[in-house]
mmCIF file of C-alpha atoms in Angstrom:
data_model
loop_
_atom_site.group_PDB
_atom_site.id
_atom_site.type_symbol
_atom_site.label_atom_id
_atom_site.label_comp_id
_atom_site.label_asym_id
_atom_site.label_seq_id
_atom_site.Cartn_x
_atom_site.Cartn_y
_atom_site.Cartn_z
ATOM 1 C CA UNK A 824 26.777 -39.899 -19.562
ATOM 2 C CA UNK A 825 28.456 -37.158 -17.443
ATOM 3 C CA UNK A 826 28.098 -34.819 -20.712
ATOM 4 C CA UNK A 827 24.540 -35.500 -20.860
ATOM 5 C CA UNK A 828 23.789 -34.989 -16.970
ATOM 6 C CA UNK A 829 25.672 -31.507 -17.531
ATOM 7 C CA UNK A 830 23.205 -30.511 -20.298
ATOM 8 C CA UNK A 831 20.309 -31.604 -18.779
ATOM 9 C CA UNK A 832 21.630 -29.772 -15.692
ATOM 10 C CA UNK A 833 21.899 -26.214 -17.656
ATOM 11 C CA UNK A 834 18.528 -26.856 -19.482
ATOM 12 C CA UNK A 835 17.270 -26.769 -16.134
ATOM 13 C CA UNK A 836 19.112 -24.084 -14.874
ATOM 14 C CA UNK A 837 18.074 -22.095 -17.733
ATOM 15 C CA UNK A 838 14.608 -22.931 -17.360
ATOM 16 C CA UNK A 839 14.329 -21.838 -13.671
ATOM 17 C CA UNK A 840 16.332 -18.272 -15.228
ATOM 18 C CA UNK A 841 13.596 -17.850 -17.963
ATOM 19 C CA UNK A 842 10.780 -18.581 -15.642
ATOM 20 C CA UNK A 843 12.213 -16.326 -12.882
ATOM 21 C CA UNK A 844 12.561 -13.468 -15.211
ATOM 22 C CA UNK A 845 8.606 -14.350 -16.427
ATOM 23 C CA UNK A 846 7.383 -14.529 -12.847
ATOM 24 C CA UNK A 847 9.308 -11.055 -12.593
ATOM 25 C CA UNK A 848 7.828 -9.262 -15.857
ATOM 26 C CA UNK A 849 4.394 -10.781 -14.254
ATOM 27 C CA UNK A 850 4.860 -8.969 -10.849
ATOM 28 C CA UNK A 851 5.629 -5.682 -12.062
ATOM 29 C CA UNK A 852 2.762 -5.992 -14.909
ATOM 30 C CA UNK A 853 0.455 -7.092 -11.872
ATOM 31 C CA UNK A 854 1.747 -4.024 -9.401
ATOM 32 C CA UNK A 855 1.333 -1.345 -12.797
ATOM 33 C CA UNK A 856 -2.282 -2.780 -12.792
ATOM 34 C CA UNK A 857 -2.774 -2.041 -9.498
ATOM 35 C CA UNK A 858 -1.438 1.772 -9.890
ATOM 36 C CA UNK A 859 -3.527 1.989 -13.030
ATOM 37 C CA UNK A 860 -7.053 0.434 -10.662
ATOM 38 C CA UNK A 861 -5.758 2.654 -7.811
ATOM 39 C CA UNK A 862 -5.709 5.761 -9.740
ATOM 40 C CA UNK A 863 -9.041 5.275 -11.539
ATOM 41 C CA UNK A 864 -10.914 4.471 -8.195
ATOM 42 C CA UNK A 865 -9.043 7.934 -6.891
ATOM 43 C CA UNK A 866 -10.253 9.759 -9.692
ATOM 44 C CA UNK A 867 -13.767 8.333 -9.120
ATOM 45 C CA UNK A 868 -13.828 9.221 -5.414
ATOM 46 C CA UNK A 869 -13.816 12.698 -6.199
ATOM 47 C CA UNK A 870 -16.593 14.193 -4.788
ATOM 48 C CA UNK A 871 -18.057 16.957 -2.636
ATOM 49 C CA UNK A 872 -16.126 16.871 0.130
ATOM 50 C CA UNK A 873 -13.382 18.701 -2.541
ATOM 51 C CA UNK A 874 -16.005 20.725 -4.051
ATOM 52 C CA UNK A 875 -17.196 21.853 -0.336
ATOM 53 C CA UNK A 876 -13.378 22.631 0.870
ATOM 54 C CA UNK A 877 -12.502 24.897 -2.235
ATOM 55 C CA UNK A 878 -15.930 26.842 -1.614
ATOM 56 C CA UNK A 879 -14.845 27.276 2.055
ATOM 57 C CA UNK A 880 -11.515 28.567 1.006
ATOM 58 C CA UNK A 881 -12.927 31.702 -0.613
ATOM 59 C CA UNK A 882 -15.799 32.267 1.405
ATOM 60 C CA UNK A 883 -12.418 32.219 4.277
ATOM 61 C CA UNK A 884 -10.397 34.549 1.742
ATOM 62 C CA UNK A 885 -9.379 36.922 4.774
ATOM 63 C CA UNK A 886 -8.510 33.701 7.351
ATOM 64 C CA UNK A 887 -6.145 31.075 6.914
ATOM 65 C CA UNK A 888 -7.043 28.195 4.089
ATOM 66 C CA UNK A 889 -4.908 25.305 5.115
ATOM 67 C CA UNK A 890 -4.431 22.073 3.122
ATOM 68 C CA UNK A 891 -1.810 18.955 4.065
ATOM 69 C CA UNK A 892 -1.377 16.414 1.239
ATOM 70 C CA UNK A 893 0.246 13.306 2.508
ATOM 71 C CA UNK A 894 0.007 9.606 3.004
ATOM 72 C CA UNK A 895 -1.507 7.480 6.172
ATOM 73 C CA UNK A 896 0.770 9.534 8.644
ATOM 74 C CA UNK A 897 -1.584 12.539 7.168
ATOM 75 C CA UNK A 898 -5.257 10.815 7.355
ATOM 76 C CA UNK A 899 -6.076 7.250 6.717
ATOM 77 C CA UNK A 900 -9.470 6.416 6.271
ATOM 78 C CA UNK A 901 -11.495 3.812 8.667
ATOM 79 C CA UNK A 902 -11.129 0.128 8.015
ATOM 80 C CA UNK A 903 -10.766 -3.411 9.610
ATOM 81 C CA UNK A 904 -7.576 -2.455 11.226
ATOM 82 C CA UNK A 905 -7.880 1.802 11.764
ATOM 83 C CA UNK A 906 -10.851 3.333 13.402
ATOM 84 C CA UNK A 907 -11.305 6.657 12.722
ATOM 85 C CA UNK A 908 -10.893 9.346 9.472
ATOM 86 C CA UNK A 909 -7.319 10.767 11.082
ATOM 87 C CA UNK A 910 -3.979 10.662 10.616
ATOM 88 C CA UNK A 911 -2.295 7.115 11.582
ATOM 89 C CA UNK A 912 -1.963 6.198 14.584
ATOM 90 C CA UNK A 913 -3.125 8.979 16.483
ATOM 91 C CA UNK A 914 -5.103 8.205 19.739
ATOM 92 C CA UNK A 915 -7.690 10.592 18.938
ATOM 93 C CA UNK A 916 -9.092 12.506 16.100
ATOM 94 C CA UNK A 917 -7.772 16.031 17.760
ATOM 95 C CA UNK A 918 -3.627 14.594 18.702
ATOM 96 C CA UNK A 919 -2.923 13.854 14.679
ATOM 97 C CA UNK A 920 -0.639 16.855 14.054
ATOM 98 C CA UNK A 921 -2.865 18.602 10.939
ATOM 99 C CA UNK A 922 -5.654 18.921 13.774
ATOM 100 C CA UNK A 923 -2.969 20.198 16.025
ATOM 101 C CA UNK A 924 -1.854 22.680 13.456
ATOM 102 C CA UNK A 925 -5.344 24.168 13.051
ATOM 103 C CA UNK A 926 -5.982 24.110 16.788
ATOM 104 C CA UNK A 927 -2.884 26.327 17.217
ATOM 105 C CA UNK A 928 -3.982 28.576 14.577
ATOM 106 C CA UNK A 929 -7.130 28.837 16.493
ATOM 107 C CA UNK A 930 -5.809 29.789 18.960
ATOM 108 C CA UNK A 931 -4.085 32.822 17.395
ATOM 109 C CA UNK A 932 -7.545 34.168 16.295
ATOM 110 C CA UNK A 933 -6.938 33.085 12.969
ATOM 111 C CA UNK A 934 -9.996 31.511 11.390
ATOM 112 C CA UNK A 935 -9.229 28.469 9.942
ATOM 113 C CA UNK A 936 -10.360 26.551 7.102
ATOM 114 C CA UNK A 937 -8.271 22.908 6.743
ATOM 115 C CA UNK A 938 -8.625 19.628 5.050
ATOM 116 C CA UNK A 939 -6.042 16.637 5.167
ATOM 117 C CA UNK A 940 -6.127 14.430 1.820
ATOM 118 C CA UNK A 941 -4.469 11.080 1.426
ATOM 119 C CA UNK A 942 -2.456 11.451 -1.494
ATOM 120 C CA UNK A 943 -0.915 7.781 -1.401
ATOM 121 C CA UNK A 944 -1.989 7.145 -4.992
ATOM 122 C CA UNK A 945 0.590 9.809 -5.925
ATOM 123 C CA UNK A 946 3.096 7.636 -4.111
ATOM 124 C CA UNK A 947 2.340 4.431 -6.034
ATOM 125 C CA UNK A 948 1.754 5.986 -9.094
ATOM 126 C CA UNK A 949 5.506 5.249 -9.949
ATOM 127 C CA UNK A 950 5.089 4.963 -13.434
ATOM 128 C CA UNK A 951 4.439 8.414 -14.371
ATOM 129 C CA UNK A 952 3.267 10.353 -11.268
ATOM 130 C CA UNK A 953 2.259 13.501 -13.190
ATOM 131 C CA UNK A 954 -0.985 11.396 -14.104
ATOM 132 C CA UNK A 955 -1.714 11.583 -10.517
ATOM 133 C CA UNK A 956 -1.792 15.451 -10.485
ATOM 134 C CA UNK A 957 -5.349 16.500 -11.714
ATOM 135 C CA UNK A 958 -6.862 14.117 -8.780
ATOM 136 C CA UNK A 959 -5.240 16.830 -6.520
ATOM 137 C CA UNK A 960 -6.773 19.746 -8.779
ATOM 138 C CA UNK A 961 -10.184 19.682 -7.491
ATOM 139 C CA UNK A 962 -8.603 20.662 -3.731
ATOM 140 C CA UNK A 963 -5.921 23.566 -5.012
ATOM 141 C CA UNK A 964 -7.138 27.188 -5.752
ATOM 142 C CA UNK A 965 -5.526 30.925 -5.137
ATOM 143 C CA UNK A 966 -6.708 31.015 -1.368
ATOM 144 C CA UNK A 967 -5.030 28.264 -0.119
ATOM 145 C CA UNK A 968 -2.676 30.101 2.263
ATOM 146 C CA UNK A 969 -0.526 26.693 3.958
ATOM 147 C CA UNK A 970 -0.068 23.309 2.074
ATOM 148 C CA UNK A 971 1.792 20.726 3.909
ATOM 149 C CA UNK A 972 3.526 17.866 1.445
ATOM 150 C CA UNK A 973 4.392 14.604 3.824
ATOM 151 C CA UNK A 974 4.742 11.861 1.185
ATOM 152 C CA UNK A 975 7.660 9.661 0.066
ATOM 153 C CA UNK A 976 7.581 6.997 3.024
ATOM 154 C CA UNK A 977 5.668 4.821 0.402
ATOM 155 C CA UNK A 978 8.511 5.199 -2.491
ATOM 156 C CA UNK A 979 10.826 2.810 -2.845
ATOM 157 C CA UNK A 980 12.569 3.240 -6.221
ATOM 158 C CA UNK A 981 14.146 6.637 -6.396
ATOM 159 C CA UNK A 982 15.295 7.444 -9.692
ATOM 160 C CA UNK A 983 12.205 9.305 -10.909
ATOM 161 C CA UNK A 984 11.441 10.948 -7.132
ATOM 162 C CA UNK A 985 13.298 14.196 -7.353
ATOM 163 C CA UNK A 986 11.878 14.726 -10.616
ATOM 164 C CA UNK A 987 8.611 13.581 -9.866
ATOM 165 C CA UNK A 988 8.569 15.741 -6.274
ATOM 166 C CA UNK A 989 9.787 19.037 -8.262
ATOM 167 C CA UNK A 990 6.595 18.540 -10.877
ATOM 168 C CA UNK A 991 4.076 17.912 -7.905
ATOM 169 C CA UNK A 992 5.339 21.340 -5.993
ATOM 170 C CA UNK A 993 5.386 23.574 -9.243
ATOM 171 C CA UNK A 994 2.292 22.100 -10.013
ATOM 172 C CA UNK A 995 0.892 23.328 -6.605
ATOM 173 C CA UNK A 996 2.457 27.087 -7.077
ATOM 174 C CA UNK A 997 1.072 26.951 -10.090
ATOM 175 C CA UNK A 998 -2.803 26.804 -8.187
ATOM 176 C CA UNK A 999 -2.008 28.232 -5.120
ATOM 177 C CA UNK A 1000 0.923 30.517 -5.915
ATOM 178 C CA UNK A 1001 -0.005 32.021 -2.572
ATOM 179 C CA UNK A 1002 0.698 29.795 -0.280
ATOM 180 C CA UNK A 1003 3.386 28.785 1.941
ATOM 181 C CA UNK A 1004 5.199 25.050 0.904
ATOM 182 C CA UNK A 1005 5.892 23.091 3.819
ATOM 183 C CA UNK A 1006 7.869 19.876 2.795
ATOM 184 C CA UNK A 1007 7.861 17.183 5.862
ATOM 185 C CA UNK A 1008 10.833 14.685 5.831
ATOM 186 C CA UNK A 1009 10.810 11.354 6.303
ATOM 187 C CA UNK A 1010 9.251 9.619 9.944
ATOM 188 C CA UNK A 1011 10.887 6.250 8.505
ATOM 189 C CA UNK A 1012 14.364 7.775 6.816
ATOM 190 C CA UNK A 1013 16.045 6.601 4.138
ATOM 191 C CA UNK A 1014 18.859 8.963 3.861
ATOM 192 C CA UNK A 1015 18.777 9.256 -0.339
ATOM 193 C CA UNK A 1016 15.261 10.433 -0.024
ATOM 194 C CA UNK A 1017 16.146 12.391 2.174
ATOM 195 C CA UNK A 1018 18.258 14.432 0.658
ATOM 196 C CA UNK A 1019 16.171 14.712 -2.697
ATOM 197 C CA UNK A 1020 13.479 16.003 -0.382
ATOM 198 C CA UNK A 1021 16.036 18.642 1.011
ATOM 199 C CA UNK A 1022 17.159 19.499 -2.910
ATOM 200 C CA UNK A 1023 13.769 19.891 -4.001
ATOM 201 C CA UNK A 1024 12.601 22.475 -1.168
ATOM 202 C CA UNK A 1025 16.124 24.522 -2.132
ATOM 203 C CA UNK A 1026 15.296 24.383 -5.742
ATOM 204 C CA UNK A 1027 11.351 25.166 -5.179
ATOM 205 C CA UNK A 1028 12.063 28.019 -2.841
ATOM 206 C CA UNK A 1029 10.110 25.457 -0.005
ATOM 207 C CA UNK A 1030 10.158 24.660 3.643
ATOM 208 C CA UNK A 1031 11.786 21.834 4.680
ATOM 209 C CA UNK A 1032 11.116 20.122 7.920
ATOM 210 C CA UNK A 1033 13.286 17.470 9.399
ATOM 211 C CA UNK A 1034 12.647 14.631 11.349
ATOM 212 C CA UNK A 1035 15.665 13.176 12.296
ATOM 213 C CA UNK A 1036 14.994 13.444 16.063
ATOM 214 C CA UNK A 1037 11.979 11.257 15.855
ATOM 215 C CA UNK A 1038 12.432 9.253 13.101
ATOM 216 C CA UNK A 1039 12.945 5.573 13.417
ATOM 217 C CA UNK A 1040 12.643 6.209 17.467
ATOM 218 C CA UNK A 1041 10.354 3.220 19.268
ATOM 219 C CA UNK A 1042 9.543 6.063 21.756
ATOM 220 C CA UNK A 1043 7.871 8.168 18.941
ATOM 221 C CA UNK A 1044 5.800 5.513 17.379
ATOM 222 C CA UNK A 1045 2.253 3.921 18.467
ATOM 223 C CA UNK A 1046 3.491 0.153 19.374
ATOM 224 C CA UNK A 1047 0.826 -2.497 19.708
ATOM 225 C CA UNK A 1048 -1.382 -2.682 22.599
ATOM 226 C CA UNK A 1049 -1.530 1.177 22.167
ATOM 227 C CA UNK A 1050 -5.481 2.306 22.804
ATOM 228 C CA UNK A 1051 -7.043 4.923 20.193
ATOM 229 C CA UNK A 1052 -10.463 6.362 20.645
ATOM 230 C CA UNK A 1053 -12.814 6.745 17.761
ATOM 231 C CA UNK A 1054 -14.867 9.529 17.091
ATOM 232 C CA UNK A 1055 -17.530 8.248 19.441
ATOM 233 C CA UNK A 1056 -15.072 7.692 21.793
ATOM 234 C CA UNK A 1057 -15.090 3.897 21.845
ATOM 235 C CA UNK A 1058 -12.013 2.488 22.652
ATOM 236 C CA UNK A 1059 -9.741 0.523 20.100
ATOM 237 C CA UNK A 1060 -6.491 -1.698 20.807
ATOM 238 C CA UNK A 1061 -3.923 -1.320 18.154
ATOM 239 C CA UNK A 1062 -2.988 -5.034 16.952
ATOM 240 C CA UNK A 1063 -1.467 -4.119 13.297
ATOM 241 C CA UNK A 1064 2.371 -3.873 12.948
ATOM 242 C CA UNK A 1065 1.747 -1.538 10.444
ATOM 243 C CA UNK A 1066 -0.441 1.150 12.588
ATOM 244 C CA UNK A 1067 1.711 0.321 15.344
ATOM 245 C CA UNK A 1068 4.812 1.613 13.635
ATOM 246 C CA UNK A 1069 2.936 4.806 12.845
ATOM 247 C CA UNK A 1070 3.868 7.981 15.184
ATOM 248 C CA UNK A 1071 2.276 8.227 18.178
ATOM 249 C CA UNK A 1072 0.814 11.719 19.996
ATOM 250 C CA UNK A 1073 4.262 12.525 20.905
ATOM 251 C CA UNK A 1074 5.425 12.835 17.466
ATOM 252 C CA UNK A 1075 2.445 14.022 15.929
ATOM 253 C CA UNK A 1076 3.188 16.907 18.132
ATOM 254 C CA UNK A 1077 6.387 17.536 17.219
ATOM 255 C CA UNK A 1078 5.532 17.546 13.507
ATOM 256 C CA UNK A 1079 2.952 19.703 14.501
ATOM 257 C CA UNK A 1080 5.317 22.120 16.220
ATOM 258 C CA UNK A 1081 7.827 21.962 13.493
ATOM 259 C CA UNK A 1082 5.079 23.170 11.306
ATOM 260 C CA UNK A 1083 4.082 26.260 13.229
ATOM 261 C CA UNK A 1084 7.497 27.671 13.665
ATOM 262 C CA UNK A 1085 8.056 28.070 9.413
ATOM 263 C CA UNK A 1086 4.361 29.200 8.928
ATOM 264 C CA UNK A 1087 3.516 31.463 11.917
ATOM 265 C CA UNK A 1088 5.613 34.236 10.027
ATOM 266 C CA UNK A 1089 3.381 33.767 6.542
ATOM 267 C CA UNK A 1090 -0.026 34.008 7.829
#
């Protein structure tokens, strides 16, 4: 009896194994569909506003042509939970730091030419991100003087990310081998990404920005109850814990800042 109780207790056991390791397979099957839906919708969003941005650049050949590539912190577009087409969680349109970065360069007489893109498919692409490259094609060309690179928050799995980060910047030189790289680190650090970041701007001859002394800070990051303004000016109160955890003015300033000081001397 006690022999048969112990078998029936390992049938079961193995049972719950093999179905764990099916409900597994399924998960990552269901999250590569997802990357595979993600990147076909990307591809299909390309449109004019890429087309329009590439024209400015060379009508702007003798200003400044400046593109940032990055994820929410970059631009996030509007939706139930984020109100306006800027970078997350800015209060207004003007405070998310690419804006700041092209006001400063305003300022400096430069005329300025900029477009932020929301590059996240890149980030979720993580079973072969060079796919992902020729949906950034239709924004590169030879004028582009600044690109800014602020992805990686997204990754989680890091053994193809150095690899993956080294193909993305060559590819970049390789259409705009005249501009300045700017790689931004990470606002919510994990210290081995980090640190491939850091490799990948020594190997690529790239900036690298830290930022360690607003990462991770509560004083640097939106919070709930936080109000944004849309484009209209309406007022919006931030309820999401995911916006919330987004950098506030404060830091989008200081990315901004951190920007300006590696780039002033290349335009």
């Amino acid at each position: 009896m006690i022999f048969v109780c112990f078998v029936i207790i390992l049938f079961l056991l193995t049972l719950l194994i093999v179905q764990k390791k099916t409900i597994m397979r399924l998960r990552k099957r269901i999250q590569i569909l997802q990357s595979e839906c993600e990147f076909a919708n990307a591809l299909r969003k390309r449109d004019q506003k890429s087309i329009g941005f590439v024209v400015s650049c060379k009508e702007n050949s003798s200003g400044v042509n400046y593109l940032a590539i990055g994820n929410s912190i970059t631009v996030h577009s509007k939706c139930e939970y984020w109100f306006t087409e800027s970078g997350m969680a800015a209060s207004r349109i003007e405070y998310d730091y690419v804006h700041i970065v092209a006001e400063n360069l305003k300022k400096k007489g430069k005329q300025i030419n900029f477009l932020a893109y929301n590059f996240y498919i890149w980030e979720a692409q993580k079973n072969d991100r060079t796919e992902a490259l020729e949906i950034l094609d239709s924004y590169l060309c030879p004028e582009l003087n600044i690109i800014t690179i602020q992805l990686g928050e997204n990754v989680i799995e890091f053994d193809t990310l150095e690899n993956d980060l080294t193909q993305l910047v060559k590819h970049i030189k390789g259409k705009s081998p005249m501009a300045a790289i700017v790689i931004i680190g990470d606002f919510w650090k994990v210290e081995e990404r980090e640190k491939i970041k850091e490799r990948v701007c020594r190997n690529t001859k790239s900036f690298f920005i830290s930022l360690d002394d607003i990462s991770d800070k509560k004083e640097y990051k939106c919070g709930t109850n936080a109000v944004i303004y849309d484009e209209e000016g309406n007022e919006h109160i931030v309820e999401h814990s995911g916006v919330a955890r987004h950098p506030n003015d404060r830091a989008m300033k200081y990315i901004a800042d951190r920007i300006m000081g590696h780039i002033e001397s290349e335009i």
